[in-house]
């Protein structure tokens, strides 16, 4: 094509007019914000999270950065707490899962639960 004139942005070996470098989902300007490149498309952070992000099993918000995974579920470190006493689980302690509830070793002694204790590891 013709050489770009005016303000351009370079992404890897591609050049875009600033006004043409937009999210392929919502159309927002990507030159001023963060973006992801997936499946040949440039996508803003918000749309990337909506399409491909992982949600915290406790609060429902998207998780990024430090996460805790247990029994196929993902949590923010601050959200992975005992359902009964609301305290964080000590690393290496046993956690009892019963449905969506996670109960610490101390509280599990006071509750009748059908869940099996599982060993967790700290934030990954």
XYZ file of N, CA and C in Angstrom:
372
model
N 0.825 -1.194 0.000
C 0.000 0.000 0.000
C 0.858 1.241 0.000
N 0.193 2.364 -0.003
C 0.891 3.649 0.031
C 1.569 3.843 1.369
N 2.604 4.677 1.387
C 3.287 4.994 2.641
C 2.320 5.745 3.549
N 2.379 5.421 4.860
C 1.509 6.095 5.827
C 1.945 7.553 5.962
N 0.969 8.434 6.042
C 1.239 9.856 6.300
C 0.542 10.213 7.603
N 1.080 11.204 8.283
C 0.500 11.609 9.558
C 1.044 10.747 10.676
N 0.350 10.770 11.815
C 0.816 10.025 12.989
C 0.541 8.536 12.804
N 1.584 7.741 13.036
C 1.430 6.293 12.931
C 1.933 5.638 14.200
N 1.482 4.424 14.422
C 1.964 3.627 15.537
C 2.508 2.335 14.929
N 3.645 1.883 15.459
C 4.265 0.658 14.962
C 4.075 -0.433 16.011
N 3.525 -1.558 15.598
C 3.342 -2.705 16.476
C 4.027 -3.872 15.786
N 5.112 -4.368 16.412
C 5.982 -5.363 15.798
C 6.380 -4.844 14.416
N 6.052 -5.540 13.338
C 6.451 -5.045 12.017
C 5.290 -4.375 11.278
N 4.190 -4.152 11.968
C 3.019 -3.511 11.347
C 2.945 -2.037 11.702
N 2.468 -1.235 10.759
C 2.255 0.199 10.990
C 0.764 0.496 10.828
N 0.245 1.322 11.729
C -1.162 1.722 11.681
C -1.248 3.237 11.810
N -2.226 3.867 11.107
C -2.567 5.245 11.447
C -3.075 5.181 12.882
N -2.774 6.185 13.670
C -3.236 6.169 15.065
C -4.750 5.994 15.132
N -5.486 6.689 14.243
C -6.946 6.586 14.283
C -7.455 5.221 13.800
N -6.602 4.455 13.116
C -7.002 3.136 12.619
C -6.641 2.004 13.577
N -5.807 2.298 14.585
C -5.375 1.252 15.510
C -6.397 1.154 16.630
N -7.452 0.369 16.384
C -8.577 0.277 17.316
C -8.847 -1.168 17.692
N -9.536 -1.338 18.798
C -9.945 -2.668 19.264
C -10.906 -3.266 18.245
N -10.667 -4.515 17.892
C -11.513 -5.151 16.888
C -12.811 -5.698 17.482
N -13.024 -5.465 18.783
C -14.290 -5.851 19.403
C -15.157 -4.607 19.618
N -14.627 -3.608 20.362
C -15.454 -2.438 20.708
C -15.093 -1.182 19.920
N -13.949 -1.186 19.222
C -13.578 -0.033 18.400
C -12.860 1.083 19.139
N -12.523 0.877 20.418
C -11.826 1.947 21.153
C -10.397 2.097 20.627
N -9.812 3.263 20.888
C -8.461 3.582 20.429
C -7.442 2.804 21.252
N -6.596 2.018 20.573
C -5.588 1.218 21.278
C -4.254 1.940 21.414
N -4.077 3.036 20.687
C -2.792 3.745 20.728
C -2.540 4.349 22.102
N -3.604 4.608 22.858
C -3.469 5.256 24.166
C -3.573 4.281 25.325
N -3.782 2.996 25.041
C -4.020 2.063 26.147
C -3.328 0.735 25.878
N -3.418 -0.163 26.837
C -2.865 -1.499 26.670
C -3.751 -2.318 25.740
N -3.165 -3.344 25.150
C -3.938 -4.200 24.259
C -3.323 -5.585 24.224
N -4.091 -6.537 23.691
C -3.635 -7.903 23.494
C -3.774 -8.242 22.017
N -2.953 -9.138 21.554
C -3.043 -9.646 20.185
C -3.359 -11.124 20.280
N -4.534 -11.520 19.821
C -4.936 -12.931 19.891
C -5.727 -13.284 18.639
N -5.405 -14.444 18.078
C -6.104 -14.931 16.873
C -6.113 -13.890 15.758
N -4.988 -13.170 15.613
C -4.875 -12.191 14.534
C -5.599 -10.885 14.781
N -6.104 -10.684 15.991
C -6.858 -9.464 16.291
C -6.209 -8.683 17.429
N -6.283 -7.361 17.324
C -5.851 -6.479 18.406
C -7.082 -6.164 19.241
N -6.985 -6.428 20.562
C -8.150 -6.314 21.444
C -7.759 -5.523 22.690
N -8.628 -4.610 23.124
C -8.352 -3.842 24.347
C -8.381 -4.776 25.561
N -7.779 -4.324 26.655
C -7.668 -5.135 27.868
C -9.040 -5.571 28.385
N -10.000 -4.652 28.393
C -11.335 -4.964 28.914
C -12.014 -6.064 28.101
N -11.983 -5.935 26.771
C -12.614 -6.960 25.934
C -11.854 -8.278 25.997
N -10.523 -8.211 26.123
C -9.732 -9.434 26.245
C -10.161 -10.199 27.504
N -10.316 -9.467 28.610
C -10.753 -10.123 29.853
C -12.141 -10.730 29.684
N -13.066 -9.988 29.047
C -14.429 -10.504 28.856
C -14.423 -11.786 28.025
N -13.567 -11.824 26.989
C -13.549 -12.973 26.085
C -12.723 -14.142 26.611
N -11.570 -13.833 27.221
C -10.623 -14.890 27.554
C -10.201 -14.910 29.027
N -10.681 -13.977 29.820
C -10.223 -13.852 31.197
C -10.742 -14.948 32.119
N -10.098 -15.078 33.269
C -10.503 -16.040 34.293
C -11.138 -15.278 35.440
N -12.267 -15.757 35.905
C -12.955 -15.099 37.015
C -12.651 -15.798 38.330
N -12.605 -14.995 39.393
C -12.440 -15.521 40.749
C -13.702 -16.288 41.124
N -13.532 -17.497 41.650
C -14.667 -18.333 42.020
C -15.427 -17.765 43.209
N -14.791 -16.874 43.958
C -15.445 -16.304 45.134
C -16.181 -15.003 44.816
N -15.461 -13.993 44.275
C -16.088 -12.676 44.072
C -16.616 -12.464 42.654
N -16.160 -13.281 41.705
C -16.665 -13.164 40.341
C -15.921 -12.154 39.473
N -15.006 -11.388 40.057
C -14.214 -10.436 39.261
C -13.102 -11.183 38.535
N -12.550 -10.532 37.494
C -11.457 -11.157 36.759
C -10.196 -11.200 37.613
N -9.428 -12.276 37.466
C -8.164 -12.396 38.189
C -7.014 -12.234 37.214
N -6.014 -11.495 37.663
C -4.765 -11.392 36.910
C -3.675 -11.236 37.948
N -2.460 -11.484 37.558
C -1.367 -11.429 38.528
C -1.394 -12.675 39.390
N -1.275 -12.485 40.688
C -1.194 -13.609 41.617
C -2.561 -14.278 41.768
N -2.595 -15.592 41.590
C -3.851 -16.340 41.746
C -3.610 -17.588 42.589
N -4.686 -18.113 43.136
C -4.627 -19.390 43.850
C -5.582 -20.328 43.127
N -5.101 -21.519 42.816
C -5.943 -22.529 42.168
C -6.092 -23.713 43.104
N -7.330 -24.178 43.269
C -7.603 -25.349 44.102
C -8.817 -26.064 43.528
N -8.688 -27.351 43.308
C -9.772 -28.185 42.772
C -10.385 -27.601 41.499
N -9.538 -27.091 40.611
C -10.025 -26.555 39.344
C -10.682 -25.189 39.459
N -10.627 -24.587 40.607
C -11.195 -23.241 40.806
C -10.063 -22.242 40.957
N -10.340 -20.990 40.646
C -9.320 -19.938 40.709
C -9.811 -18.819 41.617
N -8.895 -18.279 42.419
C -9.252 -17.239 43.394
C -8.198 -16.137 43.414
N -8.624 -14.910 43.770
C -7.671 -13.888 44.199
C -7.120 -14.369 45.541
N -5.853 -14.094 45.852
C -5.351 -14.497 47.177
C -6.224 -13.964 48.322
N -6.735 -12.725 48.199
C -7.549 -12.131 49.274
C -8.924 -12.790 49.392
N -9.370 -13.470 48.328
C -10.697 -14.100 48.345
C -10.671 -15.553 48.788
N -9.478 -16.151 48.816
C -9.398 -17.561 49.200
C -9.290 -17.645 50.707
N -10.461 -17.559 51.367
C -10.521 -17.562 52.831
C -11.561 -18.584 53.286
N -11.476 -18.948 54.529
C -12.435 -19.889 55.111
C -13.835 -19.273 55.083
N -14.804 -20.049 54.611
C -16.184 -19.578 54.537
C -16.747 -19.278 55.926
N -16.265 -19.989 56.946
C -16.805 -19.830 58.296
C -16.149 -18.663 59.035
N -14.813 -18.698 59.205
C -14.139 -17.679 60.027
C -13.570 -16.519 59.207
N -13.604 -16.627 57.860
C -13.137 -15.589 56.932
C -11.628 -15.323 57.029
N -10.874 -16.239 57.644
C -9.418 -16.065 57.734
C -8.757 -16.751 56.542
N -7.608 -16.218 56.074
C -6.889 -16.897 54.997
C -6.385 -18.265 55.456
N -6.242 -19.173 54.515
C -5.751 -20.514 54.848
C -4.242 -20.487 55.027
N -3.739 -21.091 56.119
C -2.287 -21.202 56.267
C -1.727 -22.085 55.146
N -0.609 -21.682 54.557
C -0.008 -22.447 53.471
C 0.328 -23.846 53.960
N -0.051 -24.832 53.160
C 0.216 -26.222 53.512
C -0.852 -26.842 54.387
N -1.786 -26.029 54.895
C -2.861 -26.557 55.734
C -3.886 -27.275 54.859
N -4.679 -28.139 55.473
C -5.724 -28.819 54.720
C -6.943 -27.917 54.619
N -7.597 -27.995 53.464
C -8.814 -27.229 53.217
C -9.904 -28.229 52.888
N -11.053 -28.094 53.527
C -12.175 -28.965 53.232
C -13.116 -28.240 52.282
N -13.424 -28.877 51.155
C -14.351 -28.304 50.185
C -15.681 -29.028 50.316
N -16.740 -28.265 50.427
C -18.081 -28.830 50.464
C -18.941 -27.943 49.574
N -19.217 -28.405 48.372
C -19.918 -27.558 47.409
C -19.031 -26.386 47.057
N -19.555 -25.181 47.178
C -18.765 -23.983 46.894
C -18.014 -23.497 48.131
N -18.291 -24.096 49.277
C -17.666 -23.634 50.514
C -16.284 -24.247 50.715
N -15.367 -23.409 51.212
C -14.014 -23.844 51.564
C -13.851 -23.581 53.053
N -13.489 -24.615 53.789
C -13.421 -24.477 55.239
C -12.029 -24.863 55.724
N -11.472 -24.085 56.654
C -10.135 -24.355 57.185
C -10.174 -25.570 58.108
N -8.991 -26.070 58.415
C -8.864 -27.266 59.237
C -9.551 -27.075 60.588
N -9.331 -25.901 61.187
C -9.902 -25.645 62.516
C -11.430 -25.635 62.470
N -12.006 -24.929 61.487
C -13.467 -24.850 61.395
C -14.084 -26.170 60.931
N -13.336 -26.959 60.164
C -13.893 -28.222 59.668
C -14.164 -29.201 60.804
N -13.439 -29.064 61.920
C -13.674 -29.938 63.071
C -15.029 -29.660 63.705
N -15.507 -28.421 63.590
C -16.773 -28.058 64.225
C -17.956 -28.236 63.278
N -17.682 -28.513 61.989
C -18.766 -28.680 61.014
C -18.806 -30.107 60.507
N -19.983 -30.632 60.312
C -20.102 -31.919 59.624
C -20.050 -31.608 58.136
N -19.141 -32.259 57.421
C -18.988 -31.946 56.009
C -18.747 -33.217 55.219
N -19.285 -33.259 54.028
C -19.073 -34.429 53.176
C -17.860 -34.234 52.278
N -17.252 -33.033 52.323
C -16.114 -32.751 51.452
C -14.875 -33.508 51.884
N -13.970 -33.671 50.955
C -12.704 -34.321 51.268
C -11.641 -33.254 51.464
N -10.794 -33.396 52.484
C -9.704 -32.431 52.646
C -8.744 -32.526 51.461
N -8.277 -31.377 50.970
C -7.257 -31.357 49.931
C -6.119 -30.472 50.387
N -4.932 -30.820 49.994
C -3.769 -30.017 50.360
C -3.632 -28.891 49.354
N -3.394 -27.685 49.810
C -3.205 -26.581 48.881
C -1.771 -26.103 48.976
N -1.339 -25.448 47.955
C -0.023 -24.819 47.936
C -0.300 -23.344 47.864
N 0.669 -22.540 48.251
C 0.468 -21.089 48.280
C 0.196 -20.516 46.919
N 0.134 -19.203 46.846
C -0.141 -18.537 45.558
C 0.835 -19.014 44.483
N 0.327 -19.220 43.276
C 1.187 -19.698 42.195
C 1.416 -18.628 41.162
